[in-house]
Tab-separated table of C-alpha atoms in Angstrom:
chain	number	residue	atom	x	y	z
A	1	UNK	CA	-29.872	29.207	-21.088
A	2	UNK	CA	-32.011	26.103	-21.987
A	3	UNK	CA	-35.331	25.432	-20.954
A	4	UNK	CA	-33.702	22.360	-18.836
A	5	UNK	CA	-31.110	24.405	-16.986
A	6	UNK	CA	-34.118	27.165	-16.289
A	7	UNK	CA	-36.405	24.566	-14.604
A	8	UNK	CA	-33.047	23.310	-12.920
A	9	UNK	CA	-32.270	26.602	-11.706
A	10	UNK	CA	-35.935	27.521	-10.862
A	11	UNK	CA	-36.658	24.124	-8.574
A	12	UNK	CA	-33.203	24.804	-6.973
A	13	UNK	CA	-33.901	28.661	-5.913
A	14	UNK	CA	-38.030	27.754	-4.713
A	15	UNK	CA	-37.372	24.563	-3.195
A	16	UNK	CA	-33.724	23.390	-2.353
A	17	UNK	CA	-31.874	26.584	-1.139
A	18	UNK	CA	-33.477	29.040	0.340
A	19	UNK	CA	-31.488	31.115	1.961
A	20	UNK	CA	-29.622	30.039	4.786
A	21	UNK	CA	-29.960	31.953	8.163
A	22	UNK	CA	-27.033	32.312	10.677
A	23	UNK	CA	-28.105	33.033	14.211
A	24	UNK	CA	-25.211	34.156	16.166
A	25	UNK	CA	-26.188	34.443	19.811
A	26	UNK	CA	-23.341	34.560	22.796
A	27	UNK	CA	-22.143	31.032	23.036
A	28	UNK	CA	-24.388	29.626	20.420
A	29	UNK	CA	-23.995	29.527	16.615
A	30	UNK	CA	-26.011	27.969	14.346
A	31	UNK	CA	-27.487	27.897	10.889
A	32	UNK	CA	-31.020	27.096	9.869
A	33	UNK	CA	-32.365	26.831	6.330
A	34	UNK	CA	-35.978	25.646	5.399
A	35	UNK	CA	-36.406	23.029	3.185
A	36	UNK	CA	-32.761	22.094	2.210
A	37	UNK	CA	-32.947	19.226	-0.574
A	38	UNK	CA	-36.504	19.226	-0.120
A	39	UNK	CA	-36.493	18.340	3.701
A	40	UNK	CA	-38.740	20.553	5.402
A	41	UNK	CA	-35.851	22.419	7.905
A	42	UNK	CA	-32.080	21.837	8.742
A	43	UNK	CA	-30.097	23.062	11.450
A	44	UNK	CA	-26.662	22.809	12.712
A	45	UNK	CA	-24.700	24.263	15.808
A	46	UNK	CA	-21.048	25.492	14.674
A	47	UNK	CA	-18.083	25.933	16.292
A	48	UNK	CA	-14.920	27.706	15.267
A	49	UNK	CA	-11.389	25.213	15.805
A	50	UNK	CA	-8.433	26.934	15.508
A	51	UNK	CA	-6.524	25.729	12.805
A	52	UNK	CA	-3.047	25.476	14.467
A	53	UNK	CA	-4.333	23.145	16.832
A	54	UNK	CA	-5.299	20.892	14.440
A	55	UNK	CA	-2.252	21.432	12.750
A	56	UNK	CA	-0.126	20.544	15.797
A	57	UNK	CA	-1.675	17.405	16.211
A	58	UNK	CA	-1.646	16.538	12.451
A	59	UNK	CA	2.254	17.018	13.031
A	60	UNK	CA	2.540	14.915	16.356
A	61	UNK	CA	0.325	12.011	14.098
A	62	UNK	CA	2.948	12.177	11.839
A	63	UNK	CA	5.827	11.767	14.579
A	64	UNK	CA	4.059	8.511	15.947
A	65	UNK	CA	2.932	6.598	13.105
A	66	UNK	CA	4.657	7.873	10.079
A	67	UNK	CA	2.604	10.326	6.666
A	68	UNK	CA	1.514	7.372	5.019
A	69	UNK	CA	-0.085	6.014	8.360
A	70	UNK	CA	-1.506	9.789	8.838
A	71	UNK	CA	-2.655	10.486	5.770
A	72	UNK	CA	-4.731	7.127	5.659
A	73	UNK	CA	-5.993	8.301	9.330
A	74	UNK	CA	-7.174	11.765	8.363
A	75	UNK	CA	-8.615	10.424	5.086
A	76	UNK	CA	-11.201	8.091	7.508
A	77	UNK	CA	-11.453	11.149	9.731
A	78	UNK	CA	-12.697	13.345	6.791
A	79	UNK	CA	-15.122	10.684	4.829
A	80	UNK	CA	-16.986	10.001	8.659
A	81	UNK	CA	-17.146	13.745	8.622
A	82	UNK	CA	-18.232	14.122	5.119
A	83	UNK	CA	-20.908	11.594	5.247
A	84	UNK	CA	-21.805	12.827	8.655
A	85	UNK	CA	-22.365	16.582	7.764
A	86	UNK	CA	-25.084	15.071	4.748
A	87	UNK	CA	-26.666	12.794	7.443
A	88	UNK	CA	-27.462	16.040	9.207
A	89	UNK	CA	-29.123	17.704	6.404
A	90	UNK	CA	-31.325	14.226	5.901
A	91	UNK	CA	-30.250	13.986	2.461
A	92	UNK	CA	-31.854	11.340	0.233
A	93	UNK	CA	-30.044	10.303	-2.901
A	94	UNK	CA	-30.714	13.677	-5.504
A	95	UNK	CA	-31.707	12.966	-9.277
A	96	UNK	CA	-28.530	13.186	-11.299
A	97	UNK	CA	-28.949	16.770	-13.009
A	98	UNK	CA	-28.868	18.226	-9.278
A	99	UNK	CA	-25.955	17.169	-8.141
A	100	UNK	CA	-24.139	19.790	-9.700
A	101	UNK	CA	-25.902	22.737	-8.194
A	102	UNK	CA	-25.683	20.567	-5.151
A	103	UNK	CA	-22.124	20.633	-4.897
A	104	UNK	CA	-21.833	23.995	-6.069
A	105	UNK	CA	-24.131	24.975	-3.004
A	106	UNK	CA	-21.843	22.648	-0.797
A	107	UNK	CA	-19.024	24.091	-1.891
A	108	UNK	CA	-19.948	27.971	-1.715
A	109	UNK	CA	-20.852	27.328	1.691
A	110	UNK	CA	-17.408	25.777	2.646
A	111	UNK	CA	-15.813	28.342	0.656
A	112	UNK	CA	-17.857	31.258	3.147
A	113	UNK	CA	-16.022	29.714	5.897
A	114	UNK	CA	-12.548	30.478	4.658
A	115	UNK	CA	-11.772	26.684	2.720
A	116	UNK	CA	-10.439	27.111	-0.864
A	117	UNK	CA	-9.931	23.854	-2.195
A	118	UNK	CA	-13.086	24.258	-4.220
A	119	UNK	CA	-12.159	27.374	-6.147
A	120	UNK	CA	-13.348	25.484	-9.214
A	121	UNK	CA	-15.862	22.533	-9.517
A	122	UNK	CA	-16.044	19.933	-12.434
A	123	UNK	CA	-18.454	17.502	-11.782
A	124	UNK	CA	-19.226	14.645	-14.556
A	125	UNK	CA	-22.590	13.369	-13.836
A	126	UNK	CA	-22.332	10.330	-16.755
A	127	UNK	CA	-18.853	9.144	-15.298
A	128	UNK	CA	-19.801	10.161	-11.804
A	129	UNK	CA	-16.350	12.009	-11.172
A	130	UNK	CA	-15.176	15.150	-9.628
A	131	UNK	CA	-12.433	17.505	-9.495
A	132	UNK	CA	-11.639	20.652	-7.574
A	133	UNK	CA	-9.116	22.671	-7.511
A	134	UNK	CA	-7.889	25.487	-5.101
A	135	UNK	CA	-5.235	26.551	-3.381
A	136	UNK	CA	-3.800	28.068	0.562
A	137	UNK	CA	-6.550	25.706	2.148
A	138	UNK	CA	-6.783	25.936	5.966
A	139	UNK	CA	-4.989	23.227	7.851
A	140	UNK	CA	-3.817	21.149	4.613
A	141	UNK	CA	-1.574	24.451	3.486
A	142	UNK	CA	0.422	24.104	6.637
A	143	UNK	CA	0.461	20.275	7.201
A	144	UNK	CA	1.114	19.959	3.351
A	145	UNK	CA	-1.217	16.998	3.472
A	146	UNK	CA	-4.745	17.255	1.623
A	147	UNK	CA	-6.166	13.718	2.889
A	148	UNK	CA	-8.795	15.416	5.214
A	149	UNK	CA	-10.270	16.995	2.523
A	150	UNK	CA	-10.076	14.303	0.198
A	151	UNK	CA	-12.051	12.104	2.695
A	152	UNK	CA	-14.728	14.847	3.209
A	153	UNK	CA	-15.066	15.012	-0.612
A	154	UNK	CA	-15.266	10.888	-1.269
A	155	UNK	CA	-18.269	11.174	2.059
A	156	UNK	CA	-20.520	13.601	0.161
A	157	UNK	CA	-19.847	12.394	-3.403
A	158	UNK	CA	-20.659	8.500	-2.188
A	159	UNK	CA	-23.861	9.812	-0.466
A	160	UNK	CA	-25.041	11.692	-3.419
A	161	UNK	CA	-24.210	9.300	-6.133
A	162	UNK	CA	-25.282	6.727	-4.183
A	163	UNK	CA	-22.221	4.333	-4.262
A	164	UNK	CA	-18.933	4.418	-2.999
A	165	UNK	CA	-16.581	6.984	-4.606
A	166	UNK	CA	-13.098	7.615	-3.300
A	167	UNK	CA	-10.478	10.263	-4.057
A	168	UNK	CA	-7.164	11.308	-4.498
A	169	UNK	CA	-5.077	13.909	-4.465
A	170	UNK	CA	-2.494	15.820	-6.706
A	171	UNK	CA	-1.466	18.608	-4.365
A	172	UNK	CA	1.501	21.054	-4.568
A	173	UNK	CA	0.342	23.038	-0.438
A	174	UNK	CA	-0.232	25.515	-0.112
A	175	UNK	CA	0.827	26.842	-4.016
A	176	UNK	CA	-2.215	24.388	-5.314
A	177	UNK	CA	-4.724	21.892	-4.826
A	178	UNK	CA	-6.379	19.207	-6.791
A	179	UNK	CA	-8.631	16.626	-5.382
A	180	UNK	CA	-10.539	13.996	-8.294
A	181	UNK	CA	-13.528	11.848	-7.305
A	182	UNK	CA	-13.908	8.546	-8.920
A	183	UNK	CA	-15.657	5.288	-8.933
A	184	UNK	CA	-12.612	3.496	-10.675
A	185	UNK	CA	-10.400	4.125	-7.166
A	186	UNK	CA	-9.600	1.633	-5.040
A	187	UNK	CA	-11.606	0.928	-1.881
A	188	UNK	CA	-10.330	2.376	0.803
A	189	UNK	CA	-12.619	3.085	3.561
A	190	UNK	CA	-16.324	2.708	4.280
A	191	UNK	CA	-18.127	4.744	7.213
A	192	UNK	CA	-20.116	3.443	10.174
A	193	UNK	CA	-23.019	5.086	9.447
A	194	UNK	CA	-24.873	3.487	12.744
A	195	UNK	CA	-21.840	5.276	14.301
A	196	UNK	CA	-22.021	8.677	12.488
A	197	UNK	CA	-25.912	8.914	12.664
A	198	UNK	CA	-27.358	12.117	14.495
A	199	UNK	CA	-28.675	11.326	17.631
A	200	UNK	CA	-32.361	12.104	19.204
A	201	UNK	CA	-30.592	14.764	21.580
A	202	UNK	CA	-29.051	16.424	19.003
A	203	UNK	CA	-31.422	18.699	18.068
A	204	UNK	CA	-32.828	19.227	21.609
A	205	UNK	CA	-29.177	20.060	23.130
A	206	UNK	CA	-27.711	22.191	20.436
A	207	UNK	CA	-30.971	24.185	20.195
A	208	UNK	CA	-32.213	25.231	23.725
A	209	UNK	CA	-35.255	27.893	23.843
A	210	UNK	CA	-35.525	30.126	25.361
A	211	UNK	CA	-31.966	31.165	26.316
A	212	UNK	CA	-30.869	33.526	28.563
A	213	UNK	CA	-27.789	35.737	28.146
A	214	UNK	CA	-25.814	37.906	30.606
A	215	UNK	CA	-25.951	41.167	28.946
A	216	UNK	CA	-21.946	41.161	29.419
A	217	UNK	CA	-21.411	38.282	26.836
A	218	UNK	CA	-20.012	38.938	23.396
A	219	UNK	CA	-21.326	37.107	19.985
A	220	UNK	CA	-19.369	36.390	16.783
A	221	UNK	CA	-20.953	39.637	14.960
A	222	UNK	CA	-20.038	41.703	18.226
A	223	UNK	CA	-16.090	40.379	18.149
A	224	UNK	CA	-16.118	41.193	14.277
A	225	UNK	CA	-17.733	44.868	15.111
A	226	UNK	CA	-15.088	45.492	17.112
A	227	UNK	CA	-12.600	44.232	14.978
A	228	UNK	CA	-11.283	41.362	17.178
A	229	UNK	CA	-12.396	38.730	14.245
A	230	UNK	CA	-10.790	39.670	10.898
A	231	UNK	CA	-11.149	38.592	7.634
A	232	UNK	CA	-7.623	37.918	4.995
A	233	UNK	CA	-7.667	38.603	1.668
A	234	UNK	CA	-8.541	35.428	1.017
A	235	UNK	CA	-11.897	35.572	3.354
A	236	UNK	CA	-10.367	33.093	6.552
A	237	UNK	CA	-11.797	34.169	9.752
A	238	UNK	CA	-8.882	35.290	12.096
A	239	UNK	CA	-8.505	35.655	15.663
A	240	UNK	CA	-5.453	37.455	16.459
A	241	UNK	CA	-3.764	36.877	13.453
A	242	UNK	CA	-4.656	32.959	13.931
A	243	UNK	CA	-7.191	31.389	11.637
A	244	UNK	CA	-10.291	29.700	12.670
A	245	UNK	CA	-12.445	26.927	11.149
A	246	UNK	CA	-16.037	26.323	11.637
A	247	UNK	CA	-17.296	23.157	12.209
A	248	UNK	CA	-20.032	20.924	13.744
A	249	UNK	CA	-19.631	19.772	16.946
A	250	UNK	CA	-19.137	16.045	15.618
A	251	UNK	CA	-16.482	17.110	13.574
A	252	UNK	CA	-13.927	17.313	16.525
A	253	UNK	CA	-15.499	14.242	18.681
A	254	UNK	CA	-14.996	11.975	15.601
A	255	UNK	CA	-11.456	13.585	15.242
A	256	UNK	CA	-10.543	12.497	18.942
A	257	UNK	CA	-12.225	9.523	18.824
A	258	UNK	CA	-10.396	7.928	15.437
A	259	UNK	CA	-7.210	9.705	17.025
A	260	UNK	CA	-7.073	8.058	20.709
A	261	UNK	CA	-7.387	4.896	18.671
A	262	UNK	CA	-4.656	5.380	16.436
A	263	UNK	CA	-1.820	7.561	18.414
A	264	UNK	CA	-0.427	7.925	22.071
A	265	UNK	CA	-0.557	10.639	24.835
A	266	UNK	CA	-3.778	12.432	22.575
A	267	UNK	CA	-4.656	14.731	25.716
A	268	UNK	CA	-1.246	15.836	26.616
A	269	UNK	CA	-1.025	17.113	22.532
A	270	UNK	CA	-3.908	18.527	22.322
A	271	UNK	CA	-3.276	20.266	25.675
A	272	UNK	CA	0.228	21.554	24.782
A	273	UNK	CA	-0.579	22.970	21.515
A	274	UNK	CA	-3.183	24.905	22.593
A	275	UNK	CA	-0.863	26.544	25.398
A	276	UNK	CA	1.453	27.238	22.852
A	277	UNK	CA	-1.473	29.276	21.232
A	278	UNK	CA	-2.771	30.448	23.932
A	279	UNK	CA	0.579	32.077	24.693
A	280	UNK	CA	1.077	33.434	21.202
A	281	UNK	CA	-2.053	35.288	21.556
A	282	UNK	CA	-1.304	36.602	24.986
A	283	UNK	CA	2.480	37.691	24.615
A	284	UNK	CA	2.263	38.819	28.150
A	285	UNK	CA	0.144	41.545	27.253
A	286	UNK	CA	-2.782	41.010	29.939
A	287	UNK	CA	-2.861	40.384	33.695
A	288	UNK	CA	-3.684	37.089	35.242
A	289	UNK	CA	-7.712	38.448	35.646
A	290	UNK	CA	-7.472	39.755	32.266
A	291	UNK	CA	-6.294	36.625	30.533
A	292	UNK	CA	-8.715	34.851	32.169
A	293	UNK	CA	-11.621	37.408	31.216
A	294	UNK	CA	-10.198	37.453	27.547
A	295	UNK	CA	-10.131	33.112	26.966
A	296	UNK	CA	-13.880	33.272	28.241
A	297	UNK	CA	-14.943	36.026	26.427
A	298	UNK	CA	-12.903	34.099	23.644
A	299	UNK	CA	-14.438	30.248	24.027
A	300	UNK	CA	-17.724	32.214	24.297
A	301	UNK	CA	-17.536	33.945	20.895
A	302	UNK	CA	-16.442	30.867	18.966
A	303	UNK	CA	-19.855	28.986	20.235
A	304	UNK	CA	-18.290	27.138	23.342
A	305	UNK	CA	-21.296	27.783	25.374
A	306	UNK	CA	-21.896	30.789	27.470
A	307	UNK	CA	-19.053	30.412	30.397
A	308	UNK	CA	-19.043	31.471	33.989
A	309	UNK	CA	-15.912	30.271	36.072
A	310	UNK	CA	-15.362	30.227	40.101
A	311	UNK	CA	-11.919	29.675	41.664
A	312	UNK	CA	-11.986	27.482	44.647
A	313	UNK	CA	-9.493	26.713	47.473
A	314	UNK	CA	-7.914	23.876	45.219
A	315	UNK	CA	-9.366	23.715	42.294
A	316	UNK	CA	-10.394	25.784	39.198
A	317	UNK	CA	-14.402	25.138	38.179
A	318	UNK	CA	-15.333	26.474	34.499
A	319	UNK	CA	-18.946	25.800	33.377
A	320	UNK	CA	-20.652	26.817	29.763
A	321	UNK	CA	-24.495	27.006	29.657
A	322	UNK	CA	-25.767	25.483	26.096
A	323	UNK	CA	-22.578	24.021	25.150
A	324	UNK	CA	-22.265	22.602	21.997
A	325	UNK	CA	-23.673	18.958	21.681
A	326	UNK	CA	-22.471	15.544	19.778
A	327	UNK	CA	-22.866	12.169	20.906
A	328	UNK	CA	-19.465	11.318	21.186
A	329	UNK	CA	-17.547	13.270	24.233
A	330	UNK	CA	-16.446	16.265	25.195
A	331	UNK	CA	-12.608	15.781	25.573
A	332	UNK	CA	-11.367	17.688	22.701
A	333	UNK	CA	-12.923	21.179	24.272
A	334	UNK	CA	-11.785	19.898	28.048
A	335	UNK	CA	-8.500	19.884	26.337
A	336	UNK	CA	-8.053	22.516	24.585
A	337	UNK	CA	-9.500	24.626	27.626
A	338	UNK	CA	-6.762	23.120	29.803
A	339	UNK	CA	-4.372	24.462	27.519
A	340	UNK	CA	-5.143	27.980	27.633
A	341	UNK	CA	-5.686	28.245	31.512
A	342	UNK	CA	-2.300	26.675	31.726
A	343	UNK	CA	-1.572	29.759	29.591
A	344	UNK	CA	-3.685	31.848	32.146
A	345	UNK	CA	-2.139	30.631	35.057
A	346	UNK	CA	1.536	30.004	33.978
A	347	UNK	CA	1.293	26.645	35.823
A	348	UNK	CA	0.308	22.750	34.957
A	349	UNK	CA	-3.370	22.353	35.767
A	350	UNK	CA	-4.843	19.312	35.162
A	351	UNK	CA	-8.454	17.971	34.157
A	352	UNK	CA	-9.961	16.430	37.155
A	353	UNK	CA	-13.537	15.626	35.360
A	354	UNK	CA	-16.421	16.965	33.779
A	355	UNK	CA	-19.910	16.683	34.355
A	356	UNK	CA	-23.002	17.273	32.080
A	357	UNK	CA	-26.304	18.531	32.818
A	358	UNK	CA	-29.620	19.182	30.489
A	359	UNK	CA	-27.928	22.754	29.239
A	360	UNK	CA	-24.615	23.170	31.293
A	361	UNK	CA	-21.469	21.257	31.312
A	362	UNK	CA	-18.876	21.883	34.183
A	363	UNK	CA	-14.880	21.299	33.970
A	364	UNK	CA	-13.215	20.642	37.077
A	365	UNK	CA	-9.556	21.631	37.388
A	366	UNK	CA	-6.814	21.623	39.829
């Protein structure tokens, strides 16, 4: 190894990653690492989507606007995302021989949470491109369409180069993937960065101390204990046999809000497809109190917040303490909640409103 590469290596391990903590609490996930690209602390909340969800509505996209239409949507969808998750860390432009251990870091986190598009990294820092390769990547090996990914890829390569780089891909899903980064693309999209931009309650919302947990409320850790969270041979979290994705809050409110733009009847999809999981992962196996119990227990573990519910004359109230913050809205977990106590209840509830306090947000249904 060259004296270069040592001092690379060296500044990289003392100063830019440090190793990154996870604290899994009921309810609330999040990772903290001290001094990420020389920033003096980072910290984001996660929450685990599951993946058919996102698939179904990938799918219903398709049915109202066409792939081409889609795959320019989810392309946006993933640059905003992209360039939002390095907006987080407070990123400033990196000299050029560290954006290869950069990505590699990137990508080795990514690759922790079950996404394998990144199985190898080429990265030429003189022609400023990049290509990955991988293959069975969450949501893009069932939709059959890498755009997401490709977007998230042309976000972080643009803010670390420091100009606009887009991508494209040469995919074969789920038997292969190949995404290349290059300033010679076309245009096609730049982010809102006013509009992706981490608000001043961020940090305050998604990070309440102290916090106080009923000693009946599962983590993450406690679900994989017991088994209830497994990991494939390929490393994907699973939840009764149904992958999972971690994400930031923002991920999802960015997702709804590029998708009520583009497409019709948004709620009702999101809604439906995550009764039809809900279902799947009930199969009739639990009484009404116990389904109930279980998608609590459930929402709780994948960082939801730390719910409480109370059933009134007409209507259904479900609350989470220290939900999961973004600046955007909070329709995409309403939704998705609807979906599974229509699951619960074998009937058509319907979201009346929700309400938001300091550390508490409350769902009304009837």
């Amino acid at each position: 190894m060259g004296i270069e590469n040592r001092i690379i290596n060296y500044t990289l391990s003392k100063l830019f990653f440090p190793k990154v903590v996870v604290i899994d609490k009921p309810g609330v996930i999040y990772t903290k690492q001290d001094r990420l690209f020389g920033n003096p602390i980072t910290r984001r909340r996660i929450v685990y989507y599951f993946e058919d969800i996102l698939v179904e509505l990938h799918k219903e996209t398709v049915k109202q606007i066409g792939p081409k239409k889609t795959a320019e949507l989810w392309y946006k969808i993933g640059k905003d995302v992209g360039t939002r998750f390095l907006l987080l860390s407070k990123v400033r432009k990196p000299n050029h021989l560290l954006i290869q251990p950069i990505l590699d870091h990137i990508f080795a986190g990514l690759r922790s949470g079950g996404q394998s598009f990144a199985k190898k990294v080429k990265f030429n820092p003189r022609k400023k491109t990049l290509v990955l390769e991988g293959d069975n990547n969450v949501f893009c090996r069932k939709t059959g369409d890498g755009s997401f990914f490709a977007g998230l890829i042309s976000g972080i390569m643009s803010f670390l180069v420091g100009e606009n780089i887009e991508t494209e891909t040469r995919c074969n899903c789920p038997a292969n993937c190949r995404i290349i980064a290059d300033p010679k693309f076309k245009k096609k999209y730049i982010p809102d960065f006013s509009e992706l931009a981490i608000d001043k309650k961020y940090f305050k919302m998604n990070f309440p101390v102290p916090i106080s947990i009923p000693g009946n409320s599962p983590s993450f850790s406690d679900m994989i204990r017991f088994k209830k969270i497994r990991f494939n041979k390929r490393g994907k979290p699973t939840y009764s046999n149904k992958a999972i994705i971690p994400g930031e809050p923002g991920m999802v409110g960015i997702t709804y809000l590029r998708m009520s733009k583009s497409i019709k009847n948004i709620d009702k999809i999101l809604t439906k497809s995550s009764e039809k999981l809900a279902n799947d992962i009930f199969k009739n196996k639990f009484s009404t109190p116990k389904k109930i119990k279980e998608t609590l227990n459930l929402l709780c573990v994948l960082g939801y917040g730390i719910p409480s519910y109370r059933n009134l004359k007409e209507e259904l109230e479900i609350s989470f303490k220290f939900p999961p913050y973004s600046k955007y809205n909070y329709d995409f977990q309403a939704r998705i909640l609807n979906g599974f106590l229509n699951a619960v209840y074998n009937r058509r509830l319907r979201l009346i409103k929700y309400e938001k306090t300091t550390n508490k947000i409350i769902f009304l249904y009837s």
